[in-house]
C-alpha cells in the first residue's frame, strides 16, 4: 500500500480507506480490491459504465487526495468547513429576539450582577421588561438564592461585558454561541482521533453543526451547552490518556520481558491527560452539577480501561492491580483537581461577604463544633448552601407545561418551546426540537451500538456508550423531577458518534461485496440529503424567524411538539 500521509490517511487513499472500520489500518481485501483492480486504469468514462458506484467513488476520492497539498487541505479544511457552517447557523441574527427567552430570565440577570458585584442579586418585580429596555442596574442589595454554580453565569456576563452595557441580547447569548461553535470543532477532532478518519470526523461534526437542538441551545443563554462542551473536553482528554497509557504500558512490557518489570504492573502518577480531564470535568461541574456525573462515570471508565489493558499485557491479578494500585493514583490525579477547579469558580462568593449564605457559619449558633470546628467558616457556609441546593434539586417537582420525562427523551416526545410570539397571519418561535431525521437515526444507531458491544466488543463503542451513560443514565433515577428535553444536549455528541459508527458500518469496508457497498453509499447519501433538507425546513423555528401559521402547523409531527 502507499505511504502514510498526514493524519494517518494514506497518500492516494480511496474513499473506502477513510470510511473503514475506524482502525486506520488496512483491512483484508484492501490490496486485492484496489491495487490490482483492472478498472482503476480505465478511462473515466469506462470506469463509470463498468464499475460499481463504490469503485467509481474510490477512484474519484483517490484523485482528490492525490497530492500532499490536497491531503493537508483536507486535514485542516474539513474540520474548518463544518466549524464555519456551525458559526453561521449559530451567530446569524443572534440578537433576535430582543427578549429574555425561557430561563434567560434567571441566568442573564444573575450573570450581570455576578459580573458587576461578585454575587448574584435579587431584582424587583417586572425586572425583565426593564432589563430588556436598558435598565440593567436596578438590582437590589439583597442576595439572590441560586441553585447552580457560578461558572456558566461568569461566562454569560463576560459576553455581556464585551459587547457593551448588557443591553444587547446578542451579548448575553455570545458565550453560549461561541461555545456551541467550539463544541462542533471539538467533536470533529475527537471523532478523527477516535476513527482515524477525517471523513468520518467531518460527518460527525457536520451533523452536529446542522442539528436544531444544538443550534437552539447555542443561541440562548442557558447553561447546558457549556456543560456539554466542558464534559466533551474531558472525554477528549480521557481519549488521549488511553493512547498515553497504552504507549507507557507497551514500554513496560518490553522492560518486563527483559526481566525488569514488576509482576503486579506499573503505577503511573504522571498522567497529564488525567489531570486535564479533572480540570475539564471540574469546569463542567462548575456550570451545573450534572457535570459531576461525567466525572464519576469516566473515573470508573479509567479504572476499567486500565484493568483491561493490564489483562492484555498478561499481568497476573490485573483487576487487583488496577483497582488497588493504579486506581488510587488516578483518583488523586482526577478528583481533587476537579474539586479545586469547582471551588475556584466560587471565588466571587468567597471574596465578598454579601453572597447568599456567605456568612451563615459566622453566626455562633451555626458554626460547626467538634472535630470539624477547624474548617474555615467560609467553607462551612458553602457546605450549608450546597445542602440547601441539593435539597432543591432532588425535590424539584413543580409542574411545567414543557416538562418531559427522561424516559421519553430518546423518542423526542416533548421538546421545549423556548419562545413564541404570534402576529397576524403568522408567528416567531424558538423550539429546541432536534432535527428529527438525525435524532431518530441516532437513537437507532444507539441500539445498534448496544448490540455491537455485546457481540463484538470494541473500545471505541465502549467510549461512546460511556458518554451516553454519563449524560443520560443518571436522569433516569429521578423520574419525578421537573426536567426538560433540552437537557439531552449533554449527551447529544455521543449519539452523533454512534450514528457515525452506524453509517460507516452501512457503507462497509473495502473487502465487502461491491454492490452491497454501493447500496450503502446510496443510502447514506440519501440520508444526508434528507437531513440537510430537514434542517433547512426547521431552521426558521429554531431562530425566531417569522413564518406563516400554515408553515408552523406542518412542523407539528407529534402532538407533544405543539
XYZ file of C-alpha atoms in Angstrom:
562
model
C 0.000 0.000 0.000
C 1.069 3.612 -0.306
C 2.868 5.529 2.413
C 1.009 7.126 5.264
C 0.133 10.772 4.785
C -0.645 13.471 7.322
C -3.155 12.443 9.999
C -2.970 8.729 9.273
C -4.706 8.926 5.874
C -2.549 7.338 3.231
C -1.229 9.080 0.189
C -3.575 8.192 -2.647
C -6.151 6.894 -0.172
C -9.543 5.968 -1.522
C -12.879 6.890 -0.063
C -13.055 3.313 1.264
C -9.838 3.855 3.178
C -11.182 6.713 5.266
C -14.593 5.093 5.770
C -13.136 1.815 7.024
C -13.869 0.321 10.406
C -12.112 3.206 12.129
C -8.861 1.472 12.946
C -6.783 3.399 10.457
C -5.176 0.096 9.404
C -5.577 -1.743 6.078
C -8.379 -4.261 6.174
C -8.424 -7.674 4.490
C -9.020 -7.360 0.778
C -7.579 -3.822 0.559
C -4.806 -4.719 -1.860
C -6.797 -7.185 -3.897
C -9.721 -4.829 -4.026
C -7.800 -1.742 -5.149
C -4.177 -2.164 -6.080
C -4.983 -4.947 -8.569
C -8.372 -3.766 -9.814
C -8.129 -3.534 -13.605
C -10.721 -0.784 -13.881
C -8.508 1.548 -11.818
C -6.505 2.080 -15.007
C -9.546 2.559 -17.215
C -10.553 5.915 -18.642
C -13.004 7.860 -16.544
C -15.967 7.159 -18.844
C -15.374 3.413 -18.945
C -14.969 3.394 -15.162
C -18.419 4.892 -14.723
C -20.028 2.428 -17.154
C -18.427 -0.812 -15.963
C -17.661 -0.348 -12.264
C -19.926 -0.327 -9.231
C -20.620 3.068 -7.737
C -18.317 2.323 -4.805
C -15.341 1.709 -7.101
C -16.037 4.909 -9.025
C -16.174 6.918 -5.801
C -12.962 5.243 -4.645
C -11.169 6.303 -7.785
C -12.566 9.826 -7.621
C -11.566 10.250 -3.981
C -8.110 8.888 -4.710
C -7.759 11.593 -7.335
C -8.958 14.289 -4.988
C -6.290 13.385 -2.408
C -3.518 12.510 -4.836
C -1.092 15.247 -3.724
C 0.316 16.070 -0.269
C -1.014 19.624 -0.557
C -4.550 18.383 -1.110
C -4.296 15.969 1.784
C -3.142 18.782 4.041
C -6.000 20.961 2.801
C -8.474 18.172 3.618
C -6.844 17.560 7.007
C -7.300 21.194 8.042
C -10.080 22.300 5.725
C -12.644 19.609 6.540
C -12.934 20.479 10.261
C -12.684 24.190 9.452
C -15.559 23.916 6.969
C -18.027 22.281 9.370
C -16.979 24.756 12.083
C -17.727 27.619 9.695
C -21.176 26.162 8.983
C -21.795 25.908 12.717
C -20.717 29.521 13.226
C -23.025 30.850 10.530
C -26.046 28.918 11.811
C -25.427 29.954 15.414
C -24.280 33.567 15.085
C -26.583 34.848 12.354
C -29.141 37.271 13.830
C -28.155 36.140 17.320
C -29.658 39.199 18.969
C -33.183 38.334 17.848
C -35.484 38.194 19.664
C -34.543 41.039 21.958
C -36.146 39.396 24.947
C -35.259 37.187 27.879
C -36.014 33.766 26.443
C -37.124 30.918 28.743
C -34.627 30.585 31.637
C -32.591 33.537 30.381
C -34.766 35.415 32.858
C -32.635 33.853 35.617
C -29.202 33.364 34.137
C -28.815 36.669 32.318
C -29.730 38.899 35.244
C -27.727 36.720 37.635
C -24.767 36.882 35.267
C -24.927 40.640 35.071
C -24.981 41.153 38.847
C -22.334 38.479 39.323
C -20.077 40.265 36.832
C -20.640 43.662 38.434
C -20.765 42.827 42.142
C -19.221 39.363 42.535
C -22.504 37.816 43.687
C -25.985 37.221 42.277
C -28.530 39.825 43.389
C -32.293 39.907 43.602
C -34.314 42.042 41.200
C -37.601 43.925 41.665
C -40.850 42.691 40.182
C -41.166 43.344 36.471
C -37.401 43.497 36.054
C -37.402 41.550 32.776
C -39.097 44.242 30.732
C -36.996 46.949 32.324
C -33.802 44.990 31.744
C -34.589 44.443 28.064
C -35.417 48.139 27.751
C -31.963 49.045 29.052
C -32.424 49.415 32.803
C -29.723 46.918 33.733
C -28.632 48.491 37.031
C -31.798 48.268 39.116
C -30.831 45.165 41.049
C -31.488 45.046 44.796
C -28.894 44.795 47.527
C -30.298 41.519 48.820
C -28.574 38.364 47.551
C -30.371 36.015 45.189
C -30.830 32.340 46.019
C -29.376 30.454 43.042
C -29.119 26.691 42.652
C -26.364 26.385 40.053
C -22.631 27.072 40.436
C -21.288 30.370 39.084
C -19.036 29.495 36.125
C -21.691 29.495 33.402
C -23.002 32.846 34.591
C -19.478 34.266 34.697
C -19.134 33.329 31.027
C -22.503 34.846 30.116
C -21.508 38.007 31.959
C -18.217 38.112 30.071
C -20.099 38.178 26.783
C -22.294 40.999 28.029
C -19.269 42.980 29.190
C -17.526 42.526 25.843
C -20.488 43.694 23.781
C -21.492 46.680 25.892
C -23.589 47.597 28.869
C -25.611 44.411 28.864
C -28.454 45.843 26.797
C -27.699 43.864 23.616
C -29.297 40.424 23.660
C -26.544 39.202 21.327
C -24.154 39.980 24.157
C -25.853 37.780 26.698
C -26.020 34.946 24.140
C -22.494 35.374 22.836
C -20.817 32.975 25.275
C -23.146 30.060 24.575
C -22.950 30.711 20.817
C -19.150 30.684 20.770
C -19.016 27.607 22.995
C -21.574 25.897 20.738
C -19.377 26.560 17.708
C -16.280 25.315 19.518
C -18.189 22.171 20.534
C -18.680 21.310 16.855
C -14.941 21.667 16.230
C -14.146 19.658 19.355
C -16.472 16.811 18.358
C -14.890 16.776 14.898
C -11.396 16.468 16.350
C -12.470 13.773 18.817
C -14.140 11.813 16.025
C -10.977 11.964 13.934
C -8.921 10.730 16.866
C -11.450 8.008 17.548
C -11.902 6.750 13.979
C -8.573 7.749 12.349
C -10.575 9.337 9.550
C -11.114 12.954 8.589
C -14.136 11.928 6.503
C -15.883 10.355 9.482
C -14.868 13.317 11.625
C -16.397 15.780 9.161
C -19.530 13.647 9.031
C -19.936 13.692 12.827
C -19.141 17.389 13.102
C -21.358 18.273 10.163
C -24.359 16.515 11.690
C -23.748 18.384 14.944
C -23.419 21.665 13.059
C -26.827 21.398 11.386
C -28.858 19.795 14.173
C -31.580 22.056 15.510
C -31.269 21.109 19.157
C -27.589 22.022 19.137
C -28.334 25.223 17.200
C -31.058 26.404 19.596
C -29.042 25.565 22.702
C -26.182 27.638 21.272
C -28.445 30.619 20.579
C -29.977 31.047 24.044
C -28.192 31.987 27.256
C -28.751 28.748 29.116
C -26.108 26.660 30.864
C -26.477 23.212 29.334
C -24.362 23.808 26.220
C -21.478 24.772 28.491
C -21.876 21.552 30.479
C -21.827 19.615 27.220
C -18.698 21.376 25.965
C -16.589 21.015 29.096
C -17.683 17.390 29.552
C -16.778 16.688 25.916
C -13.413 18.329 26.548
C -12.902 15.916 29.440
C -13.828 12.955 27.259
C -11.264 14.109 24.708
C -8.647 14.148 27.466
C -9.663 10.617 28.515
C -9.259 9.510 24.905
C -5.753 10.972 24.774
C -4.908 9.370 28.121
C -5.855 5.992 26.716
C -3.244 6.393 23.998
C -0.708 7.758 26.503
C -1.270 4.840 28.885
C -1.047 2.268 26.089
C 2.356 3.585 24.957
C 3.714 3.586 28.507
C 2.398 0.085 29.138
C 3.996 -1.162 25.918
C 7.330 0.207 27.135
C 6.820 -1.517 30.472
C 6.108 -4.820 28.709
C 9.438 -4.549 26.909
C 11.241 -3.992 30.213
C 9.308 -6.829 31.845
C 10.225 -9.224 29.077
C 13.814 -8.172 29.636
C 13.479 -9.122 33.297
C 12.985 -5.627 34.767
C 9.207 -5.493 35.233
C 7.090 -5.590 38.386
C 4.788 -8.644 38.145
C 1.979 -6.514 39.607
C 2.301 -3.999 36.822
C 3.252 -0.320 36.865
C 1.648 2.560 38.712
C 1.634 5.861 36.835
C 1.377 9.080 38.811
C 2.414 11.286 35.922
C -0.659 11.097 33.682
C -1.102 14.615 32.281
C -4.280 13.821 30.377
C -5.986 12.550 33.523
C -5.139 15.878 35.137
C -6.580 17.641 32.101
C -9.734 15.528 32.354
C -10.053 16.509 36.014
C -9.862 20.180 35.054
C -12.445 19.760 32.274
C -14.909 17.758 34.367
C -14.403 20.258 37.187
C -15.347 23.057 34.792
C -18.448 21.138 33.701
C -19.486 20.676 37.332
C -18.817 24.373 37.954
C -21.560 25.168 35.439
C -24.165 22.640 36.627
C -23.938 19.731 38.998
C -24.840 17.351 36.188
C -21.184 17.668 35.149
C -20.395 15.592 38.245
C -21.926 12.567 36.535
C -19.263 12.718 33.829
C -16.523 12.950 36.451
C -17.841 9.883 38.284
C -18.639 7.724 35.251
C -15.390 8.413 33.422
C -13.435 7.966 36.629
C -14.794 4.418 36.740
C -14.145 4.104 32.997
C -10.450 4.901 33.514
C -10.143 2.116 36.083
C -11.892 -0.406 33.829
C -9.762 0.548 30.815
C -6.617 0.239 32.919
C -7.670 -3.235 34.074
C -8.376 -4.411 30.507
C -5.044 -3.037 29.315
C -3.267 -4.954 32.095
C -5.103 -8.117 31.137
C -3.909 -7.735 27.539
C -0.404 -7.246 28.924
C -0.768 -10.627 30.697
C -0.349 -9.099 34.148
C -1.484 -11.555 36.848
C -4.243 -10.230 39.122
C -4.908 -7.460 36.614
C -8.115 -6.379 38.391
C -6.359 -6.155 41.753
C -3.506 -4.274 40.152
C -5.831 -1.761 38.503
C -8.170 -1.284 41.464
C -5.740 -1.403 44.385
C -2.625 0.149 42.833
C -3.461 2.363 39.870
C -6.977 3.467 40.858
C -5.855 5.426 43.961
C -3.306 7.286 41.854
C -5.918 8.000 39.191
C -8.322 9.240 41.851
C -5.737 11.663 43.232
C -4.985 12.972 39.750
C -8.655 13.359 38.811
C -10.964 14.173 41.702
C -9.001 16.703 43.842
C -8.163 18.651 40.690
C -11.838 18.797 39.751
C -12.709 19.874 43.311
C -10.152 22.702 43.248
C -11.496 23.920 39.915
C -15.016 23.818 41.309
C -14.080 25.802 44.416
C -12.239 28.338 42.265
C -15.469 29.027 40.387
C -16.889 30.355 43.674
C -14.113 32.948 44.050
C -16.503 35.910 43.799
C -18.670 34.416 46.546
C -15.624 33.804 48.772
C -14.140 37.280 48.305
C -17.332 39.104 49.198
C -19.456 38.909 52.295
C -22.900 39.504 50.828
C -23.464 36.417 48.676
C -26.316 34.122 49.623
C -25.486 32.289 52.895
C -21.945 33.709 52.749
C -21.850 34.491 56.490
C -24.091 31.664 57.693
C -21.342 29.963 59.707
C -20.191 33.271 61.213
C -23.229 33.075 63.481
C -22.148 31.289 66.685
C -25.235 29.075 66.688
C -24.440 27.818 63.169
C -20.702 27.216 63.296
C -19.537 23.616 63.416
C -18.229 22.182 66.645
C -16.273 19.076 67.473
C -13.686 17.529 65.125
C -14.644 19.795 62.196
C -14.563 23.071 64.086
C -11.219 23.907 62.427
C -12.827 24.191 58.958
C -12.902 27.867 57.860
C -16.310 29.415 58.300
C -16.458 30.321 54.607
C -16.257 26.625 53.686
C -18.794 25.769 56.376
C -21.157 28.334 54.896
C -20.591 26.987 51.382
C -21.324 23.453 52.581
C -24.566 24.624 54.191
C -25.503 26.430 50.977
C -24.826 23.248 48.987
C -27.025 21.223 51.310
C -29.848 23.633 50.514
C -29.114 23.456 46.779
C -29.143 19.670 46.867
C -32.481 19.633 48.651
C -33.889 21.948 45.992
C -32.694 19.785 43.109
C -33.892 16.431 44.401
C -37.232 17.874 45.465
C -37.957 19.899 42.317
C -41.360 18.683 41.128
C -43.341 21.814 40.265
C -45.409 21.241 37.112
C -44.341 22.909 33.874
C -46.136 22.731 30.513
C -42.971 21.648 28.722
C -41.514 19.221 31.251
C -40.530 15.901 29.716
C -39.856 12.584 31.411
C -36.323 11.287 30.854
C -37.877 8.040 29.629
C -39.348 9.962 26.689
C -36.230 11.910 25.711
C -34.950 9.448 23.137
C -38.335 9.414 21.419
C -38.363 13.217 21.105
C -41.892 13.387 22.503
C -41.895 16.799 24.213
C -39.272 19.282 23.001
C -39.085 22.600 24.824
C -40.678 25.712 23.396
C -38.267 28.492 24.343
C -40.186 31.461 22.923
C -43.266 32.213 20.853
C -44.661 35.481 19.587
C -47.790 35.494 17.442
C -48.738 38.215 14.985
C -51.477 38.471 12.329
C -51.077 35.595 9.905
C -48.002 34.048 11.481
C -45.586 33.887 14.376
C -41.982 33.764 15.501
C -40.909 30.755 17.535
C -37.877 29.129 19.102
C -38.376 25.432 19.699
C -35.484 23.247 20.807
C -36.623 20.280 18.787
C -33.767 18.353 17.237
C -33.620 17.625 13.534
C -35.964 14.621 13.746
C -34.223 12.754 10.917
C -30.833 12.998 12.628
C -32.207 12.404 16.126
C -34.222 9.265 15.440
C -31.445 7.835 13.291
C -29.020 8.466 16.170
C -31.300 6.645 18.605
C -31.495 3.683 16.208
C -27.704 3.793 15.975
C -27.511 3.744 19.773
C -29.483 0.498 19.847
C -27.144 -0.889 17.200
C -24.101 0.005 19.300
C -25.577 -1.714 22.343
C -25.923 -4.836 20.213
C -22.403 -4.447 18.790
C -20.722 -4.053 22.168
C -22.239 -7.385 23.193
C -21.443 -9.431 20.096
C -18.218 -7.709 19.034
C -16.618 -5.608 21.798
C -14.808 -2.510 20.579
C -13.150 0.094 22.795
C -14.417 2.946 20.619
C -18.006 1.822 21.040
C -17.372 1.471 24.753
C -16.184 5.073 24.969
C -19.235 6.347 23.079
C -21.680 4.377 25.223
C -19.931 5.586 28.370
C -20.570 9.177 27.291
C -24.266 8.417 26.834
C -24.448 6.680 30.217
C -22.832 9.702 31.897
C -25.098 12.234 30.216
C -28.376 10.311 30.233
C -28.345 7.451 32.708
C -28.419 9.436 35.987
C -31.575 11.320 34.961
C -33.477 8.038 34.845
C -33.014 7.834 38.622
C -35.177 10.945 39.117
C -38.366 10.240 37.139
C -40.472 12.563 39.318
C -38.253 15.627 38.944
C -39.265 18.509 36.705
C -36.817 18.083 33.824
C -36.767 19.054 30.163
C -35.880 17.598 26.781
C -33.150 20.190 26.240
C -31.030 18.511 28.937
C -30.187 15.963 26.245
C -27.651 18.383 24.757
C -25.196 16.981 27.320
C -25.087 13.577 25.585
C -26.054 14.510 22.038
C -22.401 14.446 20.802
C -22.177 10.766 21.726
C -25.436 9.970 19.929
C -23.909 11.528 16.807
C -20.738 9.485 17.245
C -22.975 6.416 17.462
C -24.678 7.462 14.232
C -21.269 7.913 12.605
C -20.319 4.342 13.537
C -23.610 3.060 12.106
C -23.110 4.970 8.837
C -19.567 3.647 8.469
C -20.934 0.133 9.020
C -23.650 0.629 6.413
C -21.117 1.800 3.825
C -18.881 -1.103 4.665
C -15.201 -1.825 4.195
C -13.040 -2.288 1.099
C -13.259 -6.059 1.240
C -17.051 -6.106 1.200
C -19.094 -7.051 -1.824
C -19.117 -4.028 -4.222
C -22.852 -3.916 -4.902
C -23.585 -4.076 -1.175
C -21.205 -1.179 -0.554
C -22.669 0.807 -3.423
C -26.115 0.372 -1.899
C -24.712 1.540 1.438
C -23.241 4.652 -0.144
C -26.509 5.455 -1.914
C -28.476 5.011 1.315
C -26.022 7.193 3.215
C -26.095 9.897 0.554
C -29.892 9.904 0.539
C -29.975 10.124 4.341
C -27.590 13.087 4.384
C -29.568 14.932 1.718
C -32.817 14.428 3.654
C -31.116 15.523 6.894
C -29.859 18.750 5.311
C -33.274 19.469 3.804
C -34.909 18.835 7.172
C -32.579 21.346 8.817
C -33.482 23.933 6.179
C -37.153 23.116 6.759
C -36.881 23.579 10.534
C -34.345 26.424 10.719
C -36.948 29.244 10.895
C -38.444 27.644 14.017
C -35.007 27.398 15.608
C -34.171 31.074 15.083
C -37.394 33.049 15.699
C -37.867 33.794 12.009
C -41.388 34.988 11.148
C -43.317 32.346 9.220
C -47.000 31.913 8.310
C -49.302 29.881 10.527
C -49.542 27.093 7.961
C -45.756 26.741 7.919
C -45.761 26.276 11.683
C -48.588 23.739 11.622
C -46.858 21.457 9.127
C -43.987 21.116 11.619
C -46.186 19.602 14.323
C -45.481 15.958 13.528
C -46.352 14.741 17.022
C -48.946 16.121 19.472
C -46.238 16.945 22.015
C -44.440 19.220 19.565
C -47.098 21.918 19.863
